[in-house]
PDB file of C-alpha atoms in Angstrom:
ATOM      1  CA  UNK A  29     -13.936  -8.236  14.977  1.00  0.00           C
ATOM      2  CA  UNK A  30     -15.202  -4.724  14.814  1.00  0.00           C
ATOM      3  CA  UNK A  31     -17.668  -3.844  11.914  1.00  0.00           C
ATOM      4  CA  UNK A  32     -17.116  -2.186   8.599  1.00  0.00           C
ATOM      5  CA  UNK A  33     -18.187   1.258  10.476  1.00  0.00           C
ATOM      6  CA  UNK A  34     -16.146   0.812  13.799  1.00  0.00           C
ATOM      7  CA  UNK A  35     -13.096   0.392  11.407  1.00  0.00           C
ATOM      8  CA  UNK A  36     -14.187   3.195   9.591  1.00  0.00           C
ATOM      9  CA  UNK A  37     -14.493   5.702  12.979  1.00  0.00           C
ATOM     10  CA  UNK A  38     -11.415   4.618  14.261  1.00  0.00           C
ATOM     11  CA  UNK A  39      -9.375   5.431  10.816  1.00  0.00           C
ATOM     12  CA  UNK A  40     -11.385   9.119  10.746  1.00  0.00           C
ATOM     13  CA  UNK A  41     -10.160   9.550  13.993  1.00  0.00           C
ATOM     14  CA  UNK A  42      -6.068   9.313  13.477  1.00  0.00           C
ATOM     15  CA  UNK A  43      -6.096   5.567  14.777  1.00  0.00           C
ATOM     16  CA  UNK A  44      -4.769   2.643  12.829  1.00  0.00           C
ATOM     17  CA  UNK A  45      -6.296  -0.693  11.959  1.00  0.00           C
ATOM     18  CA  UNK A  46      -5.731  -3.887  11.221  1.00  0.00           C
ATOM     19  CA  UNK A  47      -6.979  -4.474   7.700  1.00  0.00           C
ATOM     20  CA  UNK A  48      -6.408  -7.912   5.294  1.00  0.00           C
ATOM     21  CA  UNK A  49      -4.391  -7.365   1.604  1.00  0.00           C
ATOM     22  CA  UNK A  50      -4.387 -10.611  -0.589  1.00  0.00           C
ATOM     23  CA  UNK A  51      -0.322 -11.050   0.984  1.00  0.00           C
ATOM     24  CA  UNK A  52      -0.467  -9.730   4.389  1.00  0.00           C
ATOM     25  CA  UNK A  53      -2.488  -8.117   6.918  1.00  0.00           C
ATOM     26  CA  UNK A  54      -1.470  -4.271   6.645  1.00  0.00           C
ATOM     27  CA  UNK A  55      -1.825  -1.095   9.192  1.00  0.00           C
ATOM     28  CA  UNK A  56      -3.349   1.261   8.106  1.00  0.00           C
ATOM     29  CA  UNK A  57      -4.533   4.614   9.104  1.00  0.00           C
ATOM     30  CA  UNK A  58      -5.269   8.201   7.290  1.00  0.00           C
ATOM     31  CA  UNK A  59      -2.353   8.965   4.900  1.00  0.00           C
ATOM     32  CA  UNK A  60      -2.865  12.939   4.812  1.00  0.00           C
ATOM     33  CA  UNK A  61      -3.153  13.199   8.602  1.00  0.00           C
ATOM     34  CA  UNK A  62       0.125  13.366   9.294  1.00  0.00           C
ATOM     35  CA  UNK A  63      -0.289  12.813  13.235  1.00  0.00           C
ATOM     36  CA  UNK A  64      -1.552   9.192  12.167  1.00  0.00           C
ATOM     37  CA  UNK A  65       1.617   8.479  10.228  1.00  0.00           C
ATOM     38  CA  UNK A  66       3.823   8.823  13.159  1.00  0.00           C
ATOM     39  CA  UNK A  67       1.547   7.641  15.021  1.00  0.00           C
ATOM     40  CA  UNK A  68       2.008   4.196  12.686  1.00  0.00           C
ATOM     41  CA  UNK A  69       5.504   5.055  12.071  1.00  0.00           C
ATOM     42  CA  UNK A  70       6.033   4.792  16.279  1.00  0.00           C
ATOM     43  CA  UNK A  71       3.339   1.207  16.477  1.00  0.00           C
ATOM     44  CA  UNK A  72       5.912   0.015  14.078  1.00  0.00           C
ATOM     45  CA  UNK A  73       8.938   1.185  15.175  1.00  0.00           C
ATOM     46  CA  UNK A  74       9.947   1.916  11.480  1.00  0.00           C
ATOM     47  CA  UNK A  75      12.447   4.325  10.363  1.00  0.00           C
ATOM     48  CA  UNK A  76      11.501   7.690   9.646  1.00  0.00           C
ATOM     49  CA  UNK A  77      13.971   6.967   6.261  1.00  0.00           C
ATOM     50  CA  UNK A  78      11.256   4.228   5.278  1.00  0.00           C
ATOM     51  CA  UNK A  79       8.970   5.704   3.201  1.00  0.00           C
ATOM     52  CA  UNK A  80       4.976   5.311   2.966  1.00  0.00           C
ATOM     53  CA  UNK A  81       2.989   3.805  -0.081  1.00  0.00           C
ATOM     54  CA  UNK A  82      -0.613   5.146  -0.412  1.00  0.00           C
ATOM     55  CA  UNK A  83      -2.974   2.584  -0.862  1.00  0.00           C
ATOM     56  CA  UNK A  84      -6.046   3.642  -3.033  1.00  0.00           C
ATOM     57  CA  UNK A  85      -9.064   2.736  -4.852  1.00  0.00           C
ATOM     58  CA  UNK A  86      -8.992   3.792  -8.449  1.00  0.00           C
ATOM     59  CA  UNK A  87      -6.507   4.692 -10.929  1.00  0.00           C
ATOM     60  CA  UNK A  88      -7.495   8.147 -10.807  1.00  0.00           C
ATOM     61  CA  UNK A  89      -6.161   8.753  -7.467  1.00  0.00           C
ATOM     62  CA  UNK A  90      -2.568   7.783  -9.187  1.00  0.00           C
ATOM     63  CA  UNK A  91      -2.773  10.328 -11.250  1.00  0.00           C
ATOM     64  CA  UNK A  92      -3.888  12.734  -8.266  1.00  0.00           C
ATOM     65  CA  UNK A  93      -0.294  12.300  -5.946  1.00  0.00           C
ATOM     66  CA  UNK A  94       2.043  11.586  -9.258  1.00  0.00           C
ATOM     67  CA  UNK A  95       3.405  12.971 -12.294  1.00  0.00           C
ATOM     68  CA  UNK A  96       4.857  12.159 -15.785  1.00  0.00           C
ATOM     69  CA  UNK A  97       3.402   8.816 -16.069  1.00  0.00           C
ATOM     70  CA  UNK A  98       4.129   6.231 -18.193  1.00  0.00           C
ATOM     71  CA  UNK A  99       1.431   5.870 -21.492  1.00  0.00           C
ATOM     72  CA  UNK A 100       0.696   2.940 -20.487  1.00  0.00           C
ATOM     73  CA  UNK A 101      -0.179   2.557 -17.143  1.00  0.00           C
ATOM     74  CA  UNK A 102      -3.572   2.408 -17.720  1.00  0.00           C
ATOM     75  CA  UNK A 103      -3.384  -0.531 -19.707  1.00  0.00           C
ATOM     76  CA  UNK A 104      -0.883  -1.386 -16.297  1.00  0.00           C
ATOM     77  CA  UNK A 105      -3.323  -1.103 -13.824  1.00  0.00           C
ATOM     78  CA  UNK A 106      -6.114  -3.243 -15.884  1.00  0.00           C
ATOM     79  CA  UNK A 107      -3.957  -5.877 -15.582  1.00  0.00           C
ATOM     80  CA  UNK A 108      -2.730  -6.526 -12.266  1.00  0.00           C
ATOM     81  CA  UNK A 109      -4.438  -4.460  -9.829  1.00  0.00           C
ATOM     82  CA  UNK A 110      -6.478  -4.368  -7.570  1.00  0.00           C
ATOM     83  CA  UNK A 111      -4.130  -7.585  -6.456  1.00  0.00           C
ATOM     84  CA  UNK A 112      -0.310  -7.789  -5.629  1.00  0.00           C
ATOM     85  CA  UNK A 113       1.785  -5.096  -7.233  1.00  0.00           C
ATOM     86  CA  UNK A 114       2.699  -1.524  -5.715  1.00  0.00           C
ATOM     87  CA  UNK A 115       3.958   1.002  -8.671  1.00  0.00           C
ATOM     88  CA  UNK A 116       6.164   3.318  -7.844  1.00  0.00           C
ATOM     89  CA  UNK A 117       5.378   6.851  -9.537  1.00  0.00           C
ATOM     90  CA  UNK A 118       7.430   9.998  -9.257  1.00  0.00           C
ATOM     91  CA  UNK A 119       5.207  11.923  -6.724  1.00  0.00           C
ATOM     92  CA  UNK A 120       3.711  15.562  -7.791  1.00  0.00           C
ATOM     93  CA  UNK A 121       2.788  18.188  -4.934  1.00  0.00           C
ATOM     94  CA  UNK A 122       0.027  16.493  -4.008  1.00  0.00           C
ATOM     95  CA  UNK A 123       2.216  14.094  -1.755  1.00  0.00           C
ATOM     96  CA  UNK A 124       3.341  14.950   1.970  1.00  0.00           C
ATOM     97  CA  UNK A 125       6.440  14.617   2.840  1.00  0.00           C
ATOM     98  CA  UNK A 126       5.310  13.062   6.125  1.00  0.00           C
ATOM     99  CA  UNK A 127       4.666  10.634   3.603  1.00  0.00           C
ATOM    100  CA  UNK A 128       7.182   9.372   1.590  1.00  0.00           C
ATOM    101  CA  UNK A 129      10.136  11.022   3.743  1.00  0.00           C
ATOM    102  CA  UNK A 130      10.687  13.854   1.050  1.00  0.00           C
ATOM    103  CA  UNK A 131      11.361  11.303  -1.514  1.00  0.00           C
ATOM    104  CA  UNK A 132      10.875  12.210  -5.363  1.00  0.00           C
ATOM    105  CA  UNK A 133       8.516   9.467  -5.975  1.00  0.00           C
ATOM    106  CA  UNK A 134       5.459   6.991  -3.988  1.00  0.00           C
ATOM    107  CA  UNK A 135       4.040   4.311  -4.133  1.00  0.00           C
ATOM    108  CA  UNK A 136       0.866   2.478  -4.799  1.00  0.00           C
ATOM    109  CA  UNK A 137      -1.215  -0.320  -4.232  1.00  0.00           C
ATOM    110  CA  UNK A 138      -4.477  -1.420  -4.557  1.00  0.00           C
ATOM    111  CA  UNK A 139      -4.830  -3.700  -2.675  1.00  0.00           C
ATOM    112  CA  UNK A 140      -7.415  -7.422  -3.670  1.00  0.00           C
ATOM    113  CA  UNK A 141      -9.857  -7.733   0.379  1.00  0.00           C
ATOM    114  CA  UNK A 142     -13.322  -6.291  -0.368  1.00  0.00           C
ATOM    115  CA  UNK A 143     -13.264  -5.222   3.162  1.00  0.00           C
ATOM    116  CA  UNK A 144     -10.568  -3.514   2.612  1.00  0.00           C
ATOM    117  CA  UNK A 145     -11.418  -2.401  -0.757  1.00  0.00           C
ATOM    118  CA  UNK A 146     -14.879  -0.293   0.553  1.00  0.00           C
ATOM    119  CA  UNK A 147     -13.031   0.806   3.368  1.00  0.00           C
ATOM    120  CA  UNK A 148     -10.529   2.610   1.517  1.00  0.00           C
ATOM    121  CA  UNK A 149     -12.803   3.683  -1.510  1.00  0.00           C
ATOM    122  CA  UNK A 150     -14.711   5.249   2.063  1.00  0.00           C
ATOM    123  CA  UNK A 151     -11.572   7.471   3.742  1.00  0.00           C
ATOM    124  CA  UNK A 152      -9.966   8.092   0.962  1.00  0.00           C
ATOM    125  CA  UNK A 153      -5.465   6.880   0.432  1.00  0.00           C
ATOM    126  CA  UNK A 154      -4.227   4.894   3.145  1.00  0.00           C
ATOM    127  CA  UNK A 155      -1.127   4.086   3.965  1.00  0.00           C
ATOM    128  CA  UNK A 156      -1.140   0.406   4.939  1.00  0.00           C
ATOM    129  CA  UNK A 157       2.655  -0.381   5.729  1.00  0.00           C
ATOM    130  CA  UNK A 158       3.101  -4.880   6.986  1.00  0.00           C
ATOM    131  CA  UNK A 159       1.268  -4.981  10.657  1.00  0.00           C
ATOM    132  CA  UNK A 160       4.453  -5.637  12.016  1.00  0.00           C
ATOM    133  CA  UNK A 161       6.849  -4.552  14.334  1.00  0.00           C
ATOM    134  CA  UNK A 162       9.861  -3.211  12.029  1.00  0.00           C
ATOM    135  CA  UNK A 163      12.662  -6.420  11.413  1.00  0.00           C
ATOM    136  CA  UNK A 164       9.814  -8.858  12.454  1.00  0.00           C
ATOM    137  CA  UNK A 165       7.848 -11.174   9.845  1.00  0.00           C
ATOM    138  CA  UNK A 166       5.025  -9.894   7.914  1.00  0.00           C
ATOM    139  CA  UNK A 167       2.288 -11.192   9.708  1.00  0.00           C
ATOM    140  CA  UNK A 168      -0.520 -13.445   8.648  1.00  0.00           C
ATOM    141  CA  UNK A 169      -2.149 -14.582  11.603  1.00  0.00           C
ATOM    142  CA  UNK A 170      -4.615 -11.658  13.324  1.00  0.00           C
ATOM    143  CA  UNK A 171      -4.241 -13.232  16.501  1.00  0.00           C
ATOM    144  CA  UNK A 172      -0.559 -12.726  16.799  1.00  0.00           C
ATOM    145  CA  UNK A 173      -1.048  -8.983  15.218  1.00  0.00           C
ATOM    146  CA  UNK A 174      -2.838  -7.865  17.632  1.00  0.00           C
ATOM    147  CA  UNK A 175      -0.337  -9.677  20.441  1.00  0.00           C
ATOM    148  CA  UNK A 176       2.233  -8.489  19.585  1.00  0.00           C
ATOM    149  CA  UNK A 177       2.005  -4.173  19.225  1.00  0.00           C
ATOM    150  CA  UNK A 178       1.236  -2.173  22.919  1.00  0.00           C
ATOM    151  CA  UNK A 179      -1.852  -0.603  22.778  1.00  0.00           C
ATOM    152  CA  UNK A 180      -5.318  -2.406  21.731  1.00  0.00           C
ATOM    153  CA  UNK A 181      -5.512  -2.369  17.634  1.00  0.00           C
ATOM    154  CA  UNK A 182      -8.974  -2.743  16.070  1.00  0.00           C
ATOM    155  CA  UNK A 183      -9.076  -5.050  13.192  1.00  0.00           C
ATOM    156  CA  UNK A 184     -10.961  -7.448  10.737  1.00  0.00           C
ATOM    157  CA  UNK A 185      -9.625 -11.095  10.793  1.00  0.00           C
ATOM    158  CA  UNK A 186      -9.278 -12.529   7.711  1.00  0.00           C
ATOM    159  CA  UNK A 187      -6.540 -15.517   8.311  1.00  0.00           C
ATOM    160  CA  UNK A 188      -7.609 -17.762   5.379  1.00  0.00           C
ATOM    161  CA  UNK A 189      -7.625 -15.062   2.428  1.00  0.00           C
ATOM    162  CA  UNK A 190      -3.816 -13.988   2.940  1.00  0.00           C
ATOM    163  CA  UNK A 191      -1.460 -16.143   0.161  1.00  0.00           C
ATOM    164  CA  UNK A 192       1.970 -14.684   2.144  1.00  0.00           C
ATOM    165  CA  UNK A 193       3.822 -13.644  -0.574  1.00  0.00           C
ATOM    166  CA  UNK A 194       4.908  -9.843  -0.306  1.00  0.00           C
ATOM    167  CA  UNK A 195       3.736  -7.901  -3.452  1.00  0.00           C
ATOM    168  CA  UNK A 196       5.606  -6.977  -6.219  1.00  0.00           C
ATOM    169  CA  UNK A 197       7.257  -3.539  -6.603  1.00  0.00           C
ATOM    170  CA  UNK A 198       7.758  -2.106  -9.979  1.00  0.00           C
ATOM    171  CA  UNK A 199       9.625   1.082  -9.976  1.00  0.00           C
ATOM    172  CA  UNK A 200       8.409   3.104 -13.087  1.00  0.00           C
ATOM    173  CA  UNK A 201       9.614   6.687 -11.499  1.00  0.00           C
ATOM    174  CA  UNK A 202      12.770   5.544 -14.277  1.00  0.00           C
ATOM    175  CA  UNK A 203      13.189   4.320 -17.481  1.00  0.00           C
ATOM    176  CA  UNK A 204      13.895   1.675 -18.324  1.00  0.00           C
ATOM    177  CA  UNK A 205      11.320   0.078 -15.048  1.00  0.00           C
ATOM    178  CA  UNK A 206      12.723  -1.267 -12.076  1.00  0.00           C
ATOM    179  CA  UNK A 207      11.383  -4.454 -10.150  1.00  0.00           C
ATOM    180  CA  UNK A 208      12.506  -4.032  -7.434  1.00  0.00           C
ATOM    181  CA  UNK A 209      10.876  -6.673  -5.421  1.00  0.00           C
ATOM    182  CA  UNK A 210      10.247 -10.175  -7.289  1.00  0.00           C
ATOM    183  CA  UNK A 211       7.015 -10.855  -5.174  1.00  0.00           C
ATOM    184  CA  UNK A 212       3.935 -12.471  -6.785  1.00  0.00           C
ATOM    185  CA  UNK A 213       3.978 -10.784 -10.019  1.00  0.00           C
ATOM    186  CA  UNK A 214       6.933 -11.968 -12.652  1.00  0.00           C
ATOM    187  CA  UNK A 215       8.829 -10.020 -15.053  1.00  0.00           C
ATOM    188  CA  UNK A 216       7.280 -12.330 -17.296  1.00  0.00           C
ATOM    189  CA  UNK A 217       3.960 -11.801 -16.113  1.00  0.00           C
ATOM    190  CA  UNK A 218       3.927  -8.110 -16.614  1.00  0.00           C
ATOM    191  CA  UNK A 219       5.768  -7.800 -20.040  1.00  0.00           C
ATOM    192  CA  UNK A 220       3.315 -10.334 -21.187  1.00  0.00           C
ATOM    193  CA  UNK A 221       0.471  -7.989 -20.429  1.00  0.00           C
ATOM    194  CA  UNK A 222       2.396  -4.977 -21.519  1.00  0.00           C
ATOM    195  CA  UNK A 223       4.372  -5.219 -24.455  1.00  0.00           C
ATOM    196  CA  UNK A 224       5.565  -1.627 -23.775  1.00  0.00           C
ATOM    197  CA  UNK A 225       6.711  -2.213 -20.606  1.00  0.00           C
ATOM    198  CA  UNK A 226      10.685  -2.554 -20.554  1.00  0.00           C
ATOM    199  CA  UNK A 227      13.627  -3.553 -17.922  1.00  0.00           C
ATOM    200  CA  UNK A 228      17.103  -3.049 -17.700  1.00  0.00           C
ATOM    201  CA  UNK A 229      19.122  -5.735 -19.002  1.00  0.00           C
ATOM    202  CA  UNK A 230      21.042  -7.124 -16.038  1.00  0.00           C
TER     203      UNK A 230
END
C-alpha cells in the first residue's frame, strides 16, 4: 500500500492512482493536466465523448469552475457534501475542453473518504471516474482493480469503506433541476433539505 505522500507524488507527476470514495474506487489524476486526463481515458478505454467530473475539496472550487449557480447551491452543498452526490453546473471558461468534452456543463464530486479528501486538498481538482474498464461494473475490490489494468497502478486500499451504491447525479444547469442518475440520495431527501429545489414533473 502506497502512503499519502507517494500517491500525491504520482498525481503531481501526471500519473493515475486508485483511491476510495464512499461508493466505489476511482481512478484519480490531475484534472488540469491534459496528458494525465488523456492517460485515464486510455487506461479505461473510455469514449472521448464521455466527460469527466471534477473532484474538489471545498465549496469555493465549485464557484471557481462554474457560472450562473442557483442561489440555493451553498445550502445544498452544506447538506450533502462531502457525500454521494454529483452536482452538474454550467461550466465557466476555467474548464478546459479536454475535461468536459467541450460540453457547456461540468460535474462536481466531493468524495467522503478522509484519505482521498486529504489528497485532493493538496493536489487541487482531480478527475476520478470509476476504477474500471469502460463498460464493466464499478470496482469495489482493490486487488481485482489492480489486476484489470495493463500497467501497475498505486493506490490506497480500503474495501470496507465502500457501499457499492452509485452517487446521485443532480443536474442544476437547467431549471427545474433533473436527476440524471438515482443513487444513494433520493429526490425526497434533496427536497427536504433544500425546499427551493424543484424538479420536472414526470
